[in-house]
Tab-separated table of C-alpha atoms in Angstrom:
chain	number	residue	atom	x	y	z
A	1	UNK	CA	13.327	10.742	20.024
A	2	UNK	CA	12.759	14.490	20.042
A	3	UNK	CA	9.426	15.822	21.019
A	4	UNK	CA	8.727	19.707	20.817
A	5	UNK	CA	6.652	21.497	23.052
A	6	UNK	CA	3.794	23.326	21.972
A	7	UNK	CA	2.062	25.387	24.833
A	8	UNK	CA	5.751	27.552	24.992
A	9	UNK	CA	5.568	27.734	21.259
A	10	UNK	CA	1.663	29.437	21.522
A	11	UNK	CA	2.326	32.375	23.910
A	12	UNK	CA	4.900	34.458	22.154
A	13	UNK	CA	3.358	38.418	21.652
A	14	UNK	CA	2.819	39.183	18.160
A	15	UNK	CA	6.199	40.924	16.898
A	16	UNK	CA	7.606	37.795	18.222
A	17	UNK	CA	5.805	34.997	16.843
A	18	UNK	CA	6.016	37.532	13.545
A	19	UNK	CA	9.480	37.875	13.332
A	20	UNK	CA	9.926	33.972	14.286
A	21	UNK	CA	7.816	33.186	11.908
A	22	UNK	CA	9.245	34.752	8.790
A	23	UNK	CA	12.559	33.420	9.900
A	24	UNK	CA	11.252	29.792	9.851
A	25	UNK	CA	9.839	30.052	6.834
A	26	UNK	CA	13.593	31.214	4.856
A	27	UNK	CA	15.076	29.054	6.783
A	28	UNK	CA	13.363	25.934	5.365
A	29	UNK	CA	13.366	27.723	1.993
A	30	UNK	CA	17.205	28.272	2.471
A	31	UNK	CA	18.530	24.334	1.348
A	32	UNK	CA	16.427	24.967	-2.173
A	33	UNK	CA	17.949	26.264	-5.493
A	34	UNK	CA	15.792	28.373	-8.197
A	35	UNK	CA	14.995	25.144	-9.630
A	36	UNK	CA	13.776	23.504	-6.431
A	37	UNK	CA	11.470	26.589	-5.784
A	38	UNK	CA	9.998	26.603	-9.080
A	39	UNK	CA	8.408	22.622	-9.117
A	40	UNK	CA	4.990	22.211	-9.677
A	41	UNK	CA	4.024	18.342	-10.163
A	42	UNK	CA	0.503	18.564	-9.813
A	43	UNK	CA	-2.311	21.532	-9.468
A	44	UNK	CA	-3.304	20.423	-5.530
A	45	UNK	CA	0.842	21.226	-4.944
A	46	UNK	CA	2.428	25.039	-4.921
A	47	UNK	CA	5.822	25.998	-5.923
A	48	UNK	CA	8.441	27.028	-2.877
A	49	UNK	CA	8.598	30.024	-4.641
A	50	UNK	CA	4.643	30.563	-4.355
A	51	UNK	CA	4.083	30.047	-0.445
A	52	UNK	CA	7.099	32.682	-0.137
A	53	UNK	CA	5.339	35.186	-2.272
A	54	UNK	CA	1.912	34.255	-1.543
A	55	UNK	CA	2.105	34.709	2.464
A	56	UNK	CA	3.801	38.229	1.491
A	57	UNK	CA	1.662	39.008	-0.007
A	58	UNK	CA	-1.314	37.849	2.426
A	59	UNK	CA	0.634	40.760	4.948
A	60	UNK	CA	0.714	43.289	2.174
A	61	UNK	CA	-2.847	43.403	1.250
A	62	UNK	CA	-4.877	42.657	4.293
A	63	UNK	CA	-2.391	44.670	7.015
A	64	UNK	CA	0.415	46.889	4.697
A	65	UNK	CA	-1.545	48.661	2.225
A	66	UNK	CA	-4.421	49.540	4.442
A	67	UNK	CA	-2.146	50.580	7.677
A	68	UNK	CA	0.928	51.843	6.256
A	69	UNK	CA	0.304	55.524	4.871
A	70	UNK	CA	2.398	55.845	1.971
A	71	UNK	CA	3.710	52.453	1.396
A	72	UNK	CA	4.682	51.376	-2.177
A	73	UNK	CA	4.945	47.721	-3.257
A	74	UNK	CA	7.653	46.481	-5.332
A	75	UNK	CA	5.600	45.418	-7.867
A	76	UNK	CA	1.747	46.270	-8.044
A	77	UNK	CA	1.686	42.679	-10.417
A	78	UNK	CA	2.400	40.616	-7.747
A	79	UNK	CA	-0.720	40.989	-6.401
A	80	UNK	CA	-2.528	39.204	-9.483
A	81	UNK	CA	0.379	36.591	-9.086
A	82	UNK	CA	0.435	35.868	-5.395
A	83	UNK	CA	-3.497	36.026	-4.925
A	84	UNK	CA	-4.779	32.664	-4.346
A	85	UNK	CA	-8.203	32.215	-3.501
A	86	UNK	CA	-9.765	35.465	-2.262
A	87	UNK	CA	-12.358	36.424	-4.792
A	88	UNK	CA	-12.855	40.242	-2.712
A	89	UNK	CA	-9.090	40.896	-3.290
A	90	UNK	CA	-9.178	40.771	-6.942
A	91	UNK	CA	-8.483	38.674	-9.819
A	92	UNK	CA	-5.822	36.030	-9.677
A	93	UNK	CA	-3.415	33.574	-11.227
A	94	UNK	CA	-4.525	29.654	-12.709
A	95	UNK	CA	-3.736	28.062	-9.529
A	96	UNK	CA	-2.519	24.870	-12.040
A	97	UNK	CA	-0.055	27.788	-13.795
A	98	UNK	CA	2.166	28.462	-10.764
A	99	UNK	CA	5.020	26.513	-11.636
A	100	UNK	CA	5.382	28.874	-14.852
A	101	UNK	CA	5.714	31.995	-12.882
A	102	UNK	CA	9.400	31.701	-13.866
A	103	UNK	CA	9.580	35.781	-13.241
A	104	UNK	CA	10.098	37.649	-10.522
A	105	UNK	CA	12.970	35.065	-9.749
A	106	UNK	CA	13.711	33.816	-6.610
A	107	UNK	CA	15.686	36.583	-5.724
A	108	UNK	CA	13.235	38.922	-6.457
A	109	UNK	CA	10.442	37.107	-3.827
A	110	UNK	CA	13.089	37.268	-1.257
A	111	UNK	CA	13.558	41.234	-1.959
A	112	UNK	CA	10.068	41.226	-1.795
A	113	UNK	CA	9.336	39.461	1.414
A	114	UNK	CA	12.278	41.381	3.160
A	115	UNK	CA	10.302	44.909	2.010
A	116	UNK	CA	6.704	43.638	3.283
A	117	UNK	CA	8.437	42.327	6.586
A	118	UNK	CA	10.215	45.790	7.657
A	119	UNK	CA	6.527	47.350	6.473
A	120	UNK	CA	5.179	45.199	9.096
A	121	UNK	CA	7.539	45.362	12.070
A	122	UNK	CA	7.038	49.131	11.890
A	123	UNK	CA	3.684	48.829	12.053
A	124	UNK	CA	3.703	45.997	14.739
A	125	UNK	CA	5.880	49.066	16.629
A	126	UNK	CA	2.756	51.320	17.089
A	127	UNK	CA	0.722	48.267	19.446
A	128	UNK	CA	-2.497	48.971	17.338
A	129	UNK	CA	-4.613	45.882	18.449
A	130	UNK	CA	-6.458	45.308	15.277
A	131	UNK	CA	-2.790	45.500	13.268
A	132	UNK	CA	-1.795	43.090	16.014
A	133	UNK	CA	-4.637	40.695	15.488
A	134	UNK	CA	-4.905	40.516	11.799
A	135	UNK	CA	-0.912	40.220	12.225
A	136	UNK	CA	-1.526	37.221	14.188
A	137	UNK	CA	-3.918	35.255	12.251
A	138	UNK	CA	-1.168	36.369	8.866
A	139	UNK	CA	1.568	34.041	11.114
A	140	UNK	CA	-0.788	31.036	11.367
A	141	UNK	CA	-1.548	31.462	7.573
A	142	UNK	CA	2.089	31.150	7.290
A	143	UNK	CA	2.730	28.669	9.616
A	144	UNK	CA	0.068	26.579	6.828
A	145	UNK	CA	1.785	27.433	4.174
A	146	UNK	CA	5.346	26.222	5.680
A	147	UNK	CA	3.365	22.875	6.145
A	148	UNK	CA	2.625	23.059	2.373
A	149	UNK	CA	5.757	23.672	1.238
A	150	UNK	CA	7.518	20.871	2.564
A	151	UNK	CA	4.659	18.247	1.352
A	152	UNK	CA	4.683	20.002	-2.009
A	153	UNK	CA	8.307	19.866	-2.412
A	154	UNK	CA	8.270	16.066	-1.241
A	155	UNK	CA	5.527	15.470	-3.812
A	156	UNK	CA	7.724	17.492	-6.600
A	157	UNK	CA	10.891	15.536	-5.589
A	158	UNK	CA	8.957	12.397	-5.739
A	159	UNK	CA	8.847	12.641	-9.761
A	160	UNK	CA	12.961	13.361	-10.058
A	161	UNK	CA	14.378	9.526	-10.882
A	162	UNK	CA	17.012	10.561	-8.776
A	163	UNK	CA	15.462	10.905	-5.762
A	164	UNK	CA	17.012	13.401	-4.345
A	165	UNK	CA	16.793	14.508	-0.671
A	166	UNK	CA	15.676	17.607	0.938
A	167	UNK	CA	17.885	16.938	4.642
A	168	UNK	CA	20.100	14.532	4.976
A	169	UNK	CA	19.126	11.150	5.968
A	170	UNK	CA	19.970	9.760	9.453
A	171	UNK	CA	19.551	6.705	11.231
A	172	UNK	CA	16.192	5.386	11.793
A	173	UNK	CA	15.607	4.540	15.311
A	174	UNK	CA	15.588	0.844	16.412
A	175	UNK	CA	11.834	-0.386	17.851
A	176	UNK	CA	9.920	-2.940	18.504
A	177	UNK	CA	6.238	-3.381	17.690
A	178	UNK	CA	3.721	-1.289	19.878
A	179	UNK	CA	0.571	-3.431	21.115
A	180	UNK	CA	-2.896	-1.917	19.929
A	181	UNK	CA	-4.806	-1.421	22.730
A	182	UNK	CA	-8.155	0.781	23.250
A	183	UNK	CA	-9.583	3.560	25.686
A	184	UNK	CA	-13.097	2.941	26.867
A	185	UNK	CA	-15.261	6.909	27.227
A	186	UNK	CA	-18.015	6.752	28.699
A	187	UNK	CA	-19.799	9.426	26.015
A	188	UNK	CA	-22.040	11.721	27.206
A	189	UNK	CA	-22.916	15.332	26.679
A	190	UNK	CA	-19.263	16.970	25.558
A	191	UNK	CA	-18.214	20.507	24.645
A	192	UNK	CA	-16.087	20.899	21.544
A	193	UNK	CA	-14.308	23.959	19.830
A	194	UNK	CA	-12.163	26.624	21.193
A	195	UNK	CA	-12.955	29.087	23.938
A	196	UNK	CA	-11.977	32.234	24.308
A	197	UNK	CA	-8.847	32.152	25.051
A	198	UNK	CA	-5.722	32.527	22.523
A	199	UNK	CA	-5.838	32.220	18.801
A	200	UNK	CA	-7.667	29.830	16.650
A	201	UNK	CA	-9.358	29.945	13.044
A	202	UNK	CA	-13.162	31.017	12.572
A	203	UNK	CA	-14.300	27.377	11.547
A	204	UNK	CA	-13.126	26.141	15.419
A	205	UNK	CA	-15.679	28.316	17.124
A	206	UNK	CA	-18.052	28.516	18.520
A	207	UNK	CA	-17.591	26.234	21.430
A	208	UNK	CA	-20.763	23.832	21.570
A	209	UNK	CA	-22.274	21.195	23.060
A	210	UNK	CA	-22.075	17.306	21.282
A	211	UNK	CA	-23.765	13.856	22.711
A	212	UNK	CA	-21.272	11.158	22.844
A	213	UNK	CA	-22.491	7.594	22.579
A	214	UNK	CA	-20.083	5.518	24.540
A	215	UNK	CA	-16.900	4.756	22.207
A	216	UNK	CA	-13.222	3.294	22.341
A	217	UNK	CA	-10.338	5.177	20.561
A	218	UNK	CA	-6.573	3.596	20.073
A	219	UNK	CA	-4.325	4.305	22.509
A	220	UNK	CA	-1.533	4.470	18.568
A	221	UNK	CA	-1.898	5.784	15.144
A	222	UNK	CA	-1.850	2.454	12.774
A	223	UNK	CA	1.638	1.593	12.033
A	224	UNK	CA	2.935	0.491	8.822
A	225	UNK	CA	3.575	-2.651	10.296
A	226	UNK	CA	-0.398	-2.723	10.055
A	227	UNK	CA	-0.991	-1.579	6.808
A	228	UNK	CA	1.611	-3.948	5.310
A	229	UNK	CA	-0.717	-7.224	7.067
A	230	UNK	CA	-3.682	-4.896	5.312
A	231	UNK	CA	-1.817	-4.962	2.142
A	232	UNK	CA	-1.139	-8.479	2.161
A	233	UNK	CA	-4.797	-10.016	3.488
A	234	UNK	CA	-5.585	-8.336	-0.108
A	235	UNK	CA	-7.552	-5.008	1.028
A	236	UNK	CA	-6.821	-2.862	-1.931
A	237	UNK	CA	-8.669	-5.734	-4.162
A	238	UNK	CA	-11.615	-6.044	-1.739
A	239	UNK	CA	-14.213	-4.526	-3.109
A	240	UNK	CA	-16.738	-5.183	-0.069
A	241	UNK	CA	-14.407	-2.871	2.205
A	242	UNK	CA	-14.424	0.351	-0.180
A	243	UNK	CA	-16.825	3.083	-0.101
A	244	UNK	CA	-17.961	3.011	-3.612
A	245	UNK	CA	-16.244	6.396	-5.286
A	246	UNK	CA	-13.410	5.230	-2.739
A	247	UNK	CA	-13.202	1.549	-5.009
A	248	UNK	CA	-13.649	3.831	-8.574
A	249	UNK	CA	-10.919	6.432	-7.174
A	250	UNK	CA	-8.173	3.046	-6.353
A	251	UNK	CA	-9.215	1.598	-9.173
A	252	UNK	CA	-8.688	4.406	-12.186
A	253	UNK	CA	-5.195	5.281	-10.240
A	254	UNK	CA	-3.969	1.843	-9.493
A	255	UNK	CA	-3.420	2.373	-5.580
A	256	UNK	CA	-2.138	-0.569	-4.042
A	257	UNK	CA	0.140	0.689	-1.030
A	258	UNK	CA	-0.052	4.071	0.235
A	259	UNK	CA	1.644	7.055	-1.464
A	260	UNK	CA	5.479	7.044	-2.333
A	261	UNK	CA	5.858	3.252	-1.484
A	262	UNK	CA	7.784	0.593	-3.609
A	263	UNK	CA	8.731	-2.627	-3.346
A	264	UNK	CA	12.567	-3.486	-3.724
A	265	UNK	CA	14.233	-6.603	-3.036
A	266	UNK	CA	12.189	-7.859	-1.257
A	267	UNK	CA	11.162	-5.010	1.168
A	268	UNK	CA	8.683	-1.961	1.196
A	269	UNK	CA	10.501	1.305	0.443
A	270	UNK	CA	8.961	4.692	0.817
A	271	UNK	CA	10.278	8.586	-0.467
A	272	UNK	CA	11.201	10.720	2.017
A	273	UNK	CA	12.525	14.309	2.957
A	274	UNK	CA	15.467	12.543	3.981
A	275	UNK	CA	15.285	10.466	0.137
A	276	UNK	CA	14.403	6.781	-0.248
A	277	UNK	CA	14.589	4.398	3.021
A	278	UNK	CA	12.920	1.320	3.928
A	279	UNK	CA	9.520	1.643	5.782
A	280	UNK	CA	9.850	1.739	9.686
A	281	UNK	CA	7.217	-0.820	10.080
A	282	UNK	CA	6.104	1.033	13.915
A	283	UNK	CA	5.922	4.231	12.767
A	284	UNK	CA	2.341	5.763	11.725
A	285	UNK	CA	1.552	4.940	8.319
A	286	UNK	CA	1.083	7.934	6.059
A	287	UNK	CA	0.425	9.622	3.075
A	288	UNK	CA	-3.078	7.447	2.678
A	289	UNK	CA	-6.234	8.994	1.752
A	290	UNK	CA	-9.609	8.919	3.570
A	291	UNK	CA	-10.868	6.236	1.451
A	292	UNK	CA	-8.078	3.892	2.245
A	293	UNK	CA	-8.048	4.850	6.088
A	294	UNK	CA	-12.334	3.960	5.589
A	295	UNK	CA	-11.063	0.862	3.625
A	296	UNK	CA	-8.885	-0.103	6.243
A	297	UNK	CA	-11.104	0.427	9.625
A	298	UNK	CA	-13.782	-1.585	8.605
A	299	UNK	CA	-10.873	-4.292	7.081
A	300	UNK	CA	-9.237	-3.904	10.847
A	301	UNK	CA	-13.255	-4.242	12.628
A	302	UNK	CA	-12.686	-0.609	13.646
A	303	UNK	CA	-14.082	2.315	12.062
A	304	UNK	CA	-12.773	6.048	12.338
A	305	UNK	CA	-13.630	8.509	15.001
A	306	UNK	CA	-15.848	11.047	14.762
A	307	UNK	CA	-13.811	14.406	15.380
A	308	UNK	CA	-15.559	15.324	18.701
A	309	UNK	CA	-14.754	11.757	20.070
A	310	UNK	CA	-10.966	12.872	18.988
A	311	UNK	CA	-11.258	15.775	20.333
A	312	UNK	CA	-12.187	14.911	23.780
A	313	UNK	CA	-10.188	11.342	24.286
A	314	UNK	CA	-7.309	13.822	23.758
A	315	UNK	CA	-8.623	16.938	25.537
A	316	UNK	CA	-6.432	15.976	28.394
A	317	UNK	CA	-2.885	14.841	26.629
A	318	UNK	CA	-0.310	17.401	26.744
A	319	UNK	CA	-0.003	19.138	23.800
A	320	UNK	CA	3.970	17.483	22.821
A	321	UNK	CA	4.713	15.898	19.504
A	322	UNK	CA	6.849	15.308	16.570
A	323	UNK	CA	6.176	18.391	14.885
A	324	UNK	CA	8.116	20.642	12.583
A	325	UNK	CA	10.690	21.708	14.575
A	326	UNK	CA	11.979	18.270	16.112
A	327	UNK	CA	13.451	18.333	12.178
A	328	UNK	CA	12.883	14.944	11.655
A	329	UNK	CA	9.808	15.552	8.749
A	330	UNK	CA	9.042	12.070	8.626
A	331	UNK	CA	6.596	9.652	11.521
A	332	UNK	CA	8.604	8.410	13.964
A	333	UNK	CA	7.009	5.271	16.242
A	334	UNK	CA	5.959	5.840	19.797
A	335	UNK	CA	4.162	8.955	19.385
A	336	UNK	CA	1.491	9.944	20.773
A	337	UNK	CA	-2.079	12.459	19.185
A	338	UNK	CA	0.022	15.167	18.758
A	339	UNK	CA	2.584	14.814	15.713
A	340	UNK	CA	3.658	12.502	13.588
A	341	UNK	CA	0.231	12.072	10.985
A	342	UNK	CA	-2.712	13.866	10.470
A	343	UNK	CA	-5.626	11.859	11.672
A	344	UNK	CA	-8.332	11.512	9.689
A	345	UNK	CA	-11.799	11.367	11.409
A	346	UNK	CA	-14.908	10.277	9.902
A	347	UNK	CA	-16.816	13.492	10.081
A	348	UNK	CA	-17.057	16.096	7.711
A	349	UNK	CA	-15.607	19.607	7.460
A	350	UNK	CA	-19.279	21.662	7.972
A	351	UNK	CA	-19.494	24.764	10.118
A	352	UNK	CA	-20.306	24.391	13.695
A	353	UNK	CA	-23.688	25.491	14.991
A	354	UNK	CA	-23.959	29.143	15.208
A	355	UNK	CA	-20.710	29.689	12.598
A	356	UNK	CA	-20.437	32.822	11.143
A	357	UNK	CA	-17.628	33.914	8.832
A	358	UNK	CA	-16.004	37.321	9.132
A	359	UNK	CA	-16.891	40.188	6.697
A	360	UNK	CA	-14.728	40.439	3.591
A	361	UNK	CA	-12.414	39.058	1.822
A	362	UNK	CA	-10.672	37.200	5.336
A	363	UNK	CA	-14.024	35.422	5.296
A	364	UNK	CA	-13.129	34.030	2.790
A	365	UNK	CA	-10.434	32.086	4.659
A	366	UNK	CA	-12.525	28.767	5.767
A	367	UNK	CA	-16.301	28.806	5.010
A	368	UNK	CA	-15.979	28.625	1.416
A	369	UNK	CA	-14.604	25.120	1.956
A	370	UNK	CA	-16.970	23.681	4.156
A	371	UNK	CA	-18.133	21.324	1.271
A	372	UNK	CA	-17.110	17.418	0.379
A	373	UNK	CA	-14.005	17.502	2.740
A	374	UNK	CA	-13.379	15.893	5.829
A	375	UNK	CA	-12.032	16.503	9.468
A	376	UNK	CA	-8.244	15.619	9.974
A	377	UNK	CA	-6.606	16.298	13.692
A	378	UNK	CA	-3.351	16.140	16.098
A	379	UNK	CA	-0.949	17.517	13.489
A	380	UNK	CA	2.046	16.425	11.847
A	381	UNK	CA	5.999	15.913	11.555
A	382	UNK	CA	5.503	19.183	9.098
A	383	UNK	CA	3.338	20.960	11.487
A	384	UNK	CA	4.781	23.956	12.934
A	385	UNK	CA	4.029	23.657	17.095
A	386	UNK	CA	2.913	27.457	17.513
A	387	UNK	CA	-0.547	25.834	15.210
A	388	UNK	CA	-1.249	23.417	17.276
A	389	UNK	CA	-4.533	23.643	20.337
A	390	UNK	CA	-6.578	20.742	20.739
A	391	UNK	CA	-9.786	22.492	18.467
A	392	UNK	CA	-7.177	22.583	15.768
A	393	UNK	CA	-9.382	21.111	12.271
A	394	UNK	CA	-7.729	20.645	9.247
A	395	UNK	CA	-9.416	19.631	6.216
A	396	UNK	CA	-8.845	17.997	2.710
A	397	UNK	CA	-10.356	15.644	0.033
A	398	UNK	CA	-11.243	12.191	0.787
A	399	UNK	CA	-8.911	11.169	-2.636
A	400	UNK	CA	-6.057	13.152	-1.510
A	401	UNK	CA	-3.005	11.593	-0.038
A	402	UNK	CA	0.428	13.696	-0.594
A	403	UNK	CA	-0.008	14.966	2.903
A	404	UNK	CA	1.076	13.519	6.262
A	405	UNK	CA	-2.063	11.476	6.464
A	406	UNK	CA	-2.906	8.518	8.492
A	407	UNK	CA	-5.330	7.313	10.923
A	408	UNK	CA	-6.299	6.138	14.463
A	409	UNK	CA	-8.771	3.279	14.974
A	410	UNK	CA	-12.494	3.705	16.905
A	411	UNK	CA	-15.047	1.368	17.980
A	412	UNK	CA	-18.270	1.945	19.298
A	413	UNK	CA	-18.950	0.339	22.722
């Protein structure tokens, strides 16, 4: 089983974790045709085509067009096109109209992204520390928006009756079940968030102090192995374990496994990067929403950690995972926090005491969405390594499920 190290992956200077960066991101776009880049299947997913123009474009207004004296863009439209969220910047596309950006074509985003990247390596050239920072935060942007385009695309795939794969599938490895067992911490008064040292996003500082009540944390994700016994003691038609909008959400959508399963002969199937296979019953489960990972604590006794009691059970473990470039973009068993899933914790994503966005349109870049979402952590198998640091929060709806999302069980002592 390949595990990739992170701390390496995190020290690279600036030009180099830029020019890495960009040539990450074509390569994974590199296996997709014009009609790959161009899918759309729902308005929470981007085209391929998109990410490639939209973290361009992230460069080109916030570092390019202020720093580079006499630059010219390609196309002064893109900018209305390739805008996502950032009100300051100006107006933008219908998010839910992306996949209908059938011009510029694919060819055309790749000119476009070669033109902004020499723009930038010259200006990376001069060692001006603010280009250099601003730079730097761009590359994690990106590093997000490779994450997104490979769930996106598996979500887009998902709909072709075909199934078709992104990689070719290989052999799933041969395991045996891994024993649940739990880690006793003592609690106590903690501090959380990053410190000031190396990159990380506004919403993981400022470093604070948390009380702790004593708690117990699994020592594994839950495996599918454990969802399928969840499935089958009848927890998606006990009402008594759902938070209520959890119950409404399962019932109007007809959950009743997580996301991209199937049963066929016999067997629980899932859709992959690597196409259709049978579920590896002791890898993490994934692709489940908050609600069902809140369904299925209190099913399994457990309930979900907060994200400072995940933060500091795994303060310690060194930072090595299944993570985007291990290649294998699906959970693998035997994992440990880092990798793999997304866990979701029970708390949600609010600002830390003594928060304060930047001025702006870059702070525009987290606080905005410090409303009715909730605290994943550890990363992913889509997770590039050079994002992950133990403070690392990622955030989404409690409904939404077409990301690498699973769980880890807590109990309080």
């Amino acid at each position: 089983m390949h595990r990739t190290a992170i701390a390496a992956a995190t020290s690279a200077p600036v030009p180099d974790l830029f020019r890495d960066v960009r040539s990450q991101t074509e390569t994974l776009a590199a296996p997709l045709s014009p009609e790959d880049a161009m899918l759309q299947s729902m308005e929470d997913a981007s085209p391929a085509k998109w990410h490639l123009a939209h973290t361009t474009w992230f460069f080109e207004e916030f570092i390019v067009k202020p720093n580079a004296h006499g630059y010219v863009s390609p196309d002064d439209r893109f900018a209305f096109l390739f805008n996502s969220y950032y009100v300051q910047a100006g107006p933008r596309h219908a998010r839910d109209k992306r996949g209908l950006i059938s011009r510029p074509g694919l060819s055309e985003v790749h000119s476009y992204r070669a033109h902004v990247t020499d723009a930038m390596a010259r200006l990376l050239e001069t060692g001006d520390e603010e280009i250099a920072r601003l730079a730097e935060l761009g590359c994690h942007h990106e590093m997000q928006h490779q994450e997104l385009m490979m769930t996106d695309l598996l979500h887009g795939l998902s709909h072709n009756a075909l199934l078709p794969t992104y990689r070719d599938p290989e052999p799933m490895p041969v395991t045996s079940e891994l024993p649940l067992a739990f880690v006793a911490h003592e609690g106590g008064l903690m501090e959380i968030g990053h410190a000031e040292d190396g990159f990380a996003y506004d919403c993981e500082q400022p470093r604070h102090r948390v009380f702790l009540a004593p708690f117990e944390i699994a020592t594994r994700p839950a495996t599918n192995r454990d969802w399928i016994a969840f499935i089958e003691a009848g927890g998606y038609a006990d009402q008594t374990l759902w938070l209520s909008d959890g119950w409404t959400r399962t019932q109007a959508e007809g959950w009743d496994a997580p996301l991209y399963w199937w049963r066929q002969d016999n067997e629980w199937w899932t859709f992959t990067l690597r196409g259709a296979q049978p579920v590896n019953l002791d890898a993490p489960v994934c692709h489940v929403s908050y609600y069902e990972a809140e369904a299925f604590a209190r099913w399994a006794g457990a309930r979900l950690p907060t994200e400072a009691e995940w933060e500091v059970a795994h303060r310690d473990t060194p930072l090595r995972g299944n993570l985007l470039e291990t290649g294998t973009l699906r959970p693998v068993p035997g994992g440990g926090p880092w990798g793999d899933v997304w866990e979701w914790t029970q708390s949600p994503f609010t600002p830390y005491p003594g928060f304060r966005p930047p001025e702006g349109a870059i702070g525009e870049y987290n606080g905005k969405f410090m409303a009715n979402q909730y605290v994943l952590r550890g990363g992913a198998c889509t997770t590039p390594a050079a994002q992950m640091r133990t403070t690392y929060r990622n955030f989404f709806y409690p409904h939404q499920r077409w990301q690498m999302t699973g769980l880890r069980l807590a109990k309080d002592t």
